[in-house]
Amino acid sequence: MNIERDCPVCHGRSHVPFADERIDLERVSTLTYASRKPPEFMCLRLVRCSTCDLVYAPTPPPEDFLHASYAGADFDSGPEALAAARTYATALGPHVRELAGRNAAVDVGAGSGPLLPWLQDQGFASVIGIEPSTAAIQAAPPAVRSLLREGMFSASMLQGEITSLVCSFMTLEHLHDPGEFVGTAHGLLESGGAIAVVVHNWRAPLNRMLGLRSPIIDVEHMQLFSPKSLRELLERAGFERVVLSPIRNAYPLRYWLRLTPLPDRAKKLVLAALERFGLADRCFSMNVGNMLAVGIKP
Ligand SMILES: [Zn+2]
């Protein structure tokens, strides 16, 4: 049997139960490891760390299995990916304006690179997207594709770069070792440089209300953060002046509908009605329990 891992944020070993394992192997499809897919309400066994408040899977699947899954995952992009990038740009804007350096900006888990043109507009000397999925890179427009580097985030992928900003959106939940990730980012950043991450907040009211029916309860999530555990993660890596803020996600109504826990038949009926009234592509922004954290390397 697997040996339980420590809390991946504070390395504590004392925890309380959070969710039992629910995995239906018949439904584990290639789509499971693409982002923004319909929720499947499957999860690994989850516990809550009594020390830092992180919810995590103490016995996750092996790391090489995850790498292979992400590299081969079907790619799901289009209007939703663009809408997400606009949301992140809006949240990141004030922090980027305060940033002193304009050397490299790196987006980790960049997908088809929808945020990269915005980073270029902010005046960074170089803009780099790191993305493990070949399909995502192939789906990028040619001008953006040349900014994307294929693989998992590591210091060697950015050799020779002076980095002012490392950002990563909705990826920390998927990593075996989020502490290693922020430590690598800290090592790469110049003094005064910033890390910016967006994660789900399991303590947000909407997620607490939906409980185990929340879209954040998902087989691909190795851990789920709360404000306390996210702050702990960044401060342990050496980041200072850590600021947390809730973000409002703007998406077309047809995408919001996909996320709801309604049965498929009901979703089809509602979608047909939205399309009939020309509302399916109307953008609507809502606080759905995601948070941005920004920290500065002293
Ligand atoms: Zn902990």
Tab-separated table of C-alpha atoms and ligand atoms in Angstrom:
chain	number	residue	atom	x	y	z
A	1	MET	CA	0.000	0.000	0.000
A	2	ASN	CA	1.069	3.600	-0.560
A	3	ILE	CA	2.775	5.490	2.246
A	4	GLU	CA	1.041	8.790	3.055
A	5	ARG	CA	2.895	11.936	2.061
A	6	ASP	CA	3.389	14.880	4.450
A	7	CYS	CA	1.379	18.050	3.979
A	8	PRO	CA	2.925	19.467	0.768
A	9	VAL	CA	2.866	23.014	2.201
A	10	CYS	CA	3.955	22.823	5.871
A	11	HIS	CA	5.200	19.180	5.991
A	12	GLY	CA	2.986	18.500	9.016
A	13	ARG	CA	1.516	15.015	9.464
A	14	SER	CA	-1.551	15.769	11.530
A	15	HIS	CA	-4.774	15.931	9.552
A	16	VAL	CA	-8.517	15.380	9.706
A	17	PRO	CA	-10.693	13.656	7.047
A	18	PHE	CA	-12.135	15.901	4.300
A	19	ALA	CA	-13.471	13.594	1.545
A	20	ASP	CA	-13.479	9.884	0.767
A	21	GLU	CA	-12.075	8.611	-2.507
A	22	ARG	CA	-14.619	8.477	-5.327
A	23	ILE	CA	-13.150	7.223	-8.584
A	24	ASP	CA	-15.153	5.623	-11.372
A	25	LEU	CA	-12.520	4.114	-13.680
A	26	GLU	CA	-15.011	3.833	-16.531
A	27	ARG	CA	-15.339	7.608	-16.539
A	28	VAL	CA	-11.630	8.426	-16.331
A	29	SER	CA	-11.212	9.699	-19.885
A	30	THR	CA	-8.491	11.706	-21.591
A	31	LEU	CA	-10.669	14.779	-20.994
A	32	THR	CA	-10.190	14.351	-17.238
A	33	TYR	CA	-6.742	15.960	-17.437
A	34	ALA	CA	-7.668	18.882	-19.683
A	35	SER	CA	-8.515	22.113	-17.906
A	36	ARG	CA	-12.012	23.618	-17.954
A	37	LYS	CA	-13.734	20.329	-18.737
A	38	PRO	CA	-17.170	19.340	-17.441
A	39	PRO	CA	-16.878	18.425	-13.743
A	40	GLU	CA	-17.000	14.719	-13.007
A	41	PHE	CA	-17.383	14.804	-9.218
A	42	MET	CA	-14.592	12.319	-8.754
A	43	CYS	CA	-11.841	12.827	-6.220
A	44	LEU	CA	-8.906	11.233	-4.498
A	45	ARG	CA	-9.132	10.730	-0.735
A	46	LEU	CA	-8.647	14.183	0.753
A	47	VAL	CA	-7.606	15.322	4.225
A	48	ARG	CA	-7.266	18.767	5.794
A	49	CYS	CA	-3.920	19.689	7.388
A	50	SER	CA	-4.518	20.651	11.030
A	51	THR	CA	-1.562	23.062	10.932
A	52	CYS	CA	-1.786	25.086	7.697
A	53	ASP	CA	-5.397	24.405	6.543
A	54	LEU	CA	-4.398	22.846	3.183
A	55	VAL	CA	-6.753	20.174	1.828
A	56	TYR	CA	-4.649	17.502	0.101
A	57	ALA	CA	-4.534	13.957	-1.205
A	58	PRO	CA	-2.206	12.006	1.116
A	59	THR	CA	-1.814	9.174	-1.428
A	60	PRO	CA	-1.830	10.726	-4.930
A	61	PRO	CA	-1.105	8.737	-8.113
A	62	PRO	CA	2.587	8.501	-9.123
A	63	GLU	CA	4.140	11.653	-10.560
A	64	ASP	CA	5.206	10.131	-13.909
A	65	PHE	CA	1.597	9.061	-14.441
A	66	LEU	CA	0.533	12.704	-14.068
A	67	HIS	CA	3.190	14.000	-16.468
A	68	ALA	CA	2.091	11.516	-19.126
A	69	SER	CA	-1.576	12.437	-18.583
A	70	TYR	CA	-0.986	16.172	-19.032
A	71	ALA	CA	1.284	15.787	-22.060
A	72	GLY	CA	-1.336	13.662	-23.812
A	73	ALA	CA	-4.449	15.466	-22.570
A	74	ASP	CA	-7.026	16.538	-25.104
A	75	PHE	CA	-6.885	20.263	-25.502
A	76	ASP	CA	-9.904	22.321	-24.641
A	77	SER	CA	-9.605	25.993	-25.516
A	78	GLY	CA	-11.421	28.620	-27.555
A	79	PRO	CA	-13.545	31.403	-26.098
A	80	GLU	CA	-13.280	30.066	-22.529
A	81	ALA	CA	-9.475	30.236	-22.552
A	82	LEU	CA	-9.624	33.812	-23.858
A	83	ALA	CA	-12.213	34.783	-21.239
A	84	ALA	CA	-10.023	33.300	-18.493
A	85	ALA	CA	-6.992	35.240	-19.756
A	86	ARG	CA	-9.002	38.488	-19.655
A	87	THR	CA	-10.004	37.715	-16.065
A	88	TYR	CA	-6.368	37.141	-15.058
A	89	ALA	CA	-5.160	40.272	-16.882
A	90	THR	CA	-7.738	42.365	-15.005
A	91	ALA	CA	-6.669	40.914	-11.646
A	92	LEU	CA	-2.949	41.146	-12.413
A	93	GLY	CA	-2.965	44.656	-13.916
A	94	PRO	CA	-2.539	46.715	-10.700
A	95	HIS	CA	0.290	44.449	-9.456
A	96	VAL	CA	2.174	44.566	-12.771
A	97	ARG	CA	1.947	48.376	-12.794
A	98	GLU	CA	3.706	48.444	-9.392
A	99	LEU	CA	6.417	46.040	-10.484
A	100	ALA	CA	9.824	47.695	-10.909
A	101	GLY	CA	11.453	45.280	-13.395
A	102	ARG	CA	10.472	44.644	-17.019
A	103	ASN	CA	12.795	41.760	-17.831
A	104	ALA	CA	11.239	38.364	-18.604
A	105	ALA	CA	7.622	37.531	-17.738
A	106	VAL	CA	6.855	33.805	-17.551
A	107	ASP	CA	3.410	32.186	-17.590
A	108	VAL	CA	3.571	28.590	-16.351
A	109	GLY	CA	0.789	26.348	-17.637
A	110	ALA	CA	0.213	28.865	-20.415
A	111	GLY	CA	-2.060	26.637	-22.514
A	112	SER	CA	-2.332	28.064	-26.017
A	113	GLY	CA	-0.886	31.329	-24.658
A	114	PRO	CA	-3.948	33.636	-24.466
A	115	LEU	CA	-2.327	35.777	-21.725
A	116	LEU	CA	1.002	36.253	-23.530
A	117	PRO	CA	-0.003	39.147	-25.849
A	118	TRP	CA	-1.249	41.063	-22.791
A	119	LEU	CA	2.106	40.494	-21.032
A	120	GLN	CA	3.877	41.800	-24.155
A	121	ASP	CA	1.700	44.925	-23.980
A	122	GLN	CA	2.907	45.478	-20.400
A	123	GLY	CA	6.423	46.121	-21.737
A	124	PHE	CA	8.331	43.016	-20.625
A	125	ALA	CA	11.570	42.504	-22.558
A	126	SER	CA	10.692	38.864	-23.157
A	127	VAL	CA	7.493	36.896	-22.646
A	128	ILE	CA	7.646	33.119	-22.251
A	129	GLY	CA	4.854	30.575	-21.824
A	130	ILE	CA	5.631	27.126	-20.416
A	131	GLU	CA	3.166	24.382	-21.250
A	132	PRO	CA	3.342	20.564	-21.008
A	133	SER	CA	0.564	19.828	-23.532
A	134	THR	CA	1.679	19.478	-27.154
A	135	ALA	CA	-1.913	19.876	-28.347
A	136	ALA	CA	-2.237	23.208	-26.519
A	137	ILE	CA	0.936	24.555	-28.128
A	138	GLN	CA	-0.189	23.432	-31.567
A	139	ALA	CA	-3.488	25.249	-31.053
A	140	ALA	CA	-1.715	28.588	-30.398
A	141	PRO	CA	-1.758	31.281	-33.102
A	142	PRO	CA	1.659	31.330	-34.906
A	143	ALA	CA	2.779	34.645	-33.336
A	144	VAL	CA	2.139	33.238	-29.853
A	145	ARG	CA	3.422	29.712	-30.547
A	146	SER	CA	6.984	31.001	-30.858
A	147	LEU	CA	6.750	32.243	-27.235
A	148	LEU	CA	5.762	28.813	-25.880
A	149	ARG	CA	8.229	26.255	-24.525
A	150	GLU	CA	7.051	22.664	-24.148
A	151	GLY	CA	7.598	20.864	-20.848
A	152	MET	CA	7.138	20.956	-17.093
A	153	PHE	CA	8.389	24.095	-15.286
A	154	SER	CA	12.040	23.911	-14.202
A	155	ALA	CA	14.923	26.339	-13.787
A	156	SER	CA	16.739	24.809	-16.781
A	157	MET	CA	13.899	25.854	-19.095
A	158	LEU	CA	14.685	29.508	-18.350
A	159	GLN	CA	18.470	29.465	-18.368
A	160	GLY	CA	19.964	32.871	-19.147
A	161	GLU	CA	16.730	34.783	-18.478
A	162	ILE	CA	16.461	37.550	-15.879
A	163	THR	CA	12.926	37.124	-14.644
A	164	SER	CA	10.724	39.903	-13.262
A	165	LEU	CA	7.412	38.024	-13.111
A	166	VAL	CA	6.381	34.386	-12.792
A	167	CYS	CA	2.660	33.788	-13.001
A	168	SER	CA	0.632	30.614	-12.982
A	169	PHE	CA	-3.110	30.224	-13.013
A	170	MET	CA	-4.991	27.165	-11.810
A	171	THR	CA	-1.934	24.922	-11.872
A	172	LEU	CA	-0.811	24.631	-8.224
A	173	GLU	CA	-3.656	22.216	-7.460
A	174	HIS	CA	-2.255	19.801	-10.026
A	175	LEU	CA	1.343	19.568	-8.828
A	176	HIS	CA	2.802	16.914	-6.562
A	177	ASP	CA	4.990	19.496	-4.873
A	178	PRO	CA	3.656	23.070	-4.991
A	179	GLY	CA	6.414	24.077	-2.535
A	180	GLU	CA	9.048	23.045	-5.076
A	181	PHE	CA	7.221	25.091	-7.732
A	182	VAL	CA	7.217	28.343	-5.752
A	183	GLY	CA	10.798	27.653	-4.591
A	184	THR	CA	11.907	27.338	-8.238
A	185	ALA	CA	10.076	30.572	-9.072
A	186	HIS	CA	11.778	32.322	-6.150
A	187	GLY	CA	15.194	31.118	-7.338
A	188	LEU	CA	14.562	32.403	-10.877
A	189	LEU	CA	13.200	35.837	-9.965
A	190	GLU	CA	15.354	38.929	-9.719
A	191	SER	CA	15.239	40.917	-6.467
A	192	GLY	CA	11.989	42.894	-6.460
A	193	GLY	CA	10.390	40.388	-8.859
A	194	ALA	CA	6.913	38.979	-8.261
A	195	ILE	CA	5.128	35.661	-8.251
A	196	ALA	CA	1.388	35.711	-9.031
A	197	VAL	CA	-0.786	32.635	-8.689
A	198	VAL	CA	-4.518	32.043	-8.941
A	199	VAL	CA	-6.010	29.021	-7.193
A	200	HIS	CA	-9.401	27.792	-6.030
A	201	ASN	CA	-10.211	28.771	-2.445
A	202	TRP	CA	-11.865	25.781	-0.784
A	203	ARG	CA	-13.066	28.029	2.044
A	204	ALA	CA	-14.931	30.403	-0.296
A	205	PRO	CA	-18.683	30.473	0.468
A	206	LEU	CA	-19.761	29.033	-2.915
A	207	ASN	CA	-17.393	26.070	-2.600
A	208	ARG	CA	-18.475	25.415	1.015
A	209	MET	CA	-22.116	25.558	-0.064
A	210	LEU	CA	-21.645	23.084	-2.941
A	211	GLY	CA	-19.502	20.834	-0.723
A	212	LEU	CA	-18.460	17.664	-2.533
A	213	ARG	CA	-20.550	18.766	-5.561
A	214	SER	CA	-18.258	21.763	-6.088
A	215	PRO	CA	-16.247	21.699	-9.352
A	216	ILE	CA	-13.083	22.042	-7.234
A	217	ILE	CA	-13.633	18.495	-5.925
A	218	ASP	CA	-11.857	16.788	-8.761
A	219	VAL	CA	-9.692	13.723	-9.295
A	220	GLU	CA	-6.939	15.834	-10.836
A	221	HIS	CA	-6.513	18.076	-7.768
A	222	MET	CA	-3.651	16.948	-5.507
A	223	GLN	CA	-4.372	19.812	-3.088
A	224	LEU	CA	-6.770	22.701	-2.502
A	225	PHE	CA	-5.773	25.973	-0.873
A	226	SER	CA	-7.412	28.359	1.561
A	227	PRO	CA	-6.094	31.887	2.190
A	228	LYS	CA	-4.069	30.642	5.167
A	229	SER	CA	-2.383	27.756	3.341
A	230	LEU	CA	-1.657	29.829	0.213
A	231	ARG	CA	0.021	32.560	2.271
A	232	GLU	CA	2.014	29.889	4.116
A	233	LEU	CA	3.173	28.402	0.784
A	234	LEU	CA	4.539	31.715	-0.529
A	235	GLU	CA	6.080	32.884	2.748
A	236	ARG	CA	7.878	29.559	3.299
A	237	ALA	CA	9.539	30.000	-0.114
A	238	GLY	CA	10.823	33.433	0.967
A	239	PHE	CA	8.251	35.741	-0.628
A	240	GLU	CA	7.316	38.910	1.248
A	241	ARG	CA	4.490	41.467	1.111
A	242	VAL	CA	2.099	38.657	0.159
A	243	VAL	CA	-1.281	40.060	-0.909
A	244	LEU	CA	-4.358	37.851	-1.371
A	245	SER	CA	-7.481	38.958	-3.173
A	246	PRO	CA	-10.636	37.254	-4.469
A	247	ILE	CA	-11.082	37.446	-8.237
A	248	ARG	CA	-14.203	37.679	-10.364
A	249	ASN	CA	-14.195	35.236	-13.280
A	250	ALA	CA	-15.854	36.451	-16.473
A	251	TYR	CA	-17.171	33.696	-18.746
A	252	PRO	CA	-19.887	33.255	-21.370
A	253	LEU	CA	-23.134	31.905	-19.882
A	254	ARG	CA	-22.802	28.640	-21.866
A	255	TYR	CA	-19.596	27.915	-19.927
A	256	TRP	CA	-21.097	28.731	-16.518
A	257	LEU	CA	-23.863	26.285	-17.360
A	258	ARG	CA	-21.361	23.490	-18.020
A	259	LEU	CA	-19.961	23.931	-14.517
A	260	THR	CA	-23.269	23.632	-12.707
A	261	PRO	CA	-24.149	20.352	-10.987
A	262	LEU	CA	-27.348	20.047	-13.115
A	263	PRO	CA	-28.048	16.704	-14.855
A	264	ASP	CA	-27.008	16.639	-18.550
A	265	ARG	CA	-30.601	16.674	-19.816
A	266	ALA	CA	-31.419	19.806	-17.831
A	267	LYS	CA	-28.232	21.479	-19.093
A	268	LYS	CA	-29.241	20.772	-22.706
A	269	LEU	CA	-32.686	22.308	-22.142
A	270	VAL	CA	-31.273	25.436	-20.477
A	271	LEU	CA	-28.612	25.792	-23.173
A	272	ALA	CA	-31.228	25.549	-25.924
A	273	ALA	CA	-33.213	28.329	-24.207
A	274	LEU	CA	-30.129	30.542	-23.801
A	275	GLU	CA	-29.222	30.054	-27.463
A	276	ARG	CA	-32.749	30.838	-28.569
A	277	PHE	CA	-32.677	34.161	-26.733
A	278	GLY	CA	-29.135	34.936	-27.916
A	279	LEU	CA	-27.736	34.837	-24.367
A	280	ALA	CA	-25.401	31.822	-24.522
A	281	ASP	CA	-22.342	33.891	-25.431
A	282	ARG	CA	-23.132	36.841	-23.137
A	283	CYS	CA	-20.278	37.312	-20.653
A	284	PHE	CA	-21.128	37.283	-17.007
A	285	SER	CA	-18.642	37.772	-14.166
A	286	MET	CA	-18.954	36.255	-10.745
A	287	ASN	CA	-16.857	35.535	-7.684
A	288	VAL	CA	-16.773	31.735	-7.759
A	289	GLY	CA	-14.252	31.304	-5.011
A	290	ASN	CA	-10.935	31.793	-6.786
A	291	MET	CA	-8.161	33.899	-5.296
A	292	LEU	CA	-5.048	35.665	-6.522
A	293	ALA	CA	-1.883	35.756	-4.426
A	294	VAL	CA	1.052	38.019	-5.259
A	295	GLY	CA	4.365	37.915	-3.393
A	296	ILE	CA	7.602	39.840	-3.865
A	297	LYS	CA	11.113	38.425	-3.718
A	298	PRO	CA	13.099	40.743	-1.408
B	1	ZN	ZN	0.028	21.829	6.295
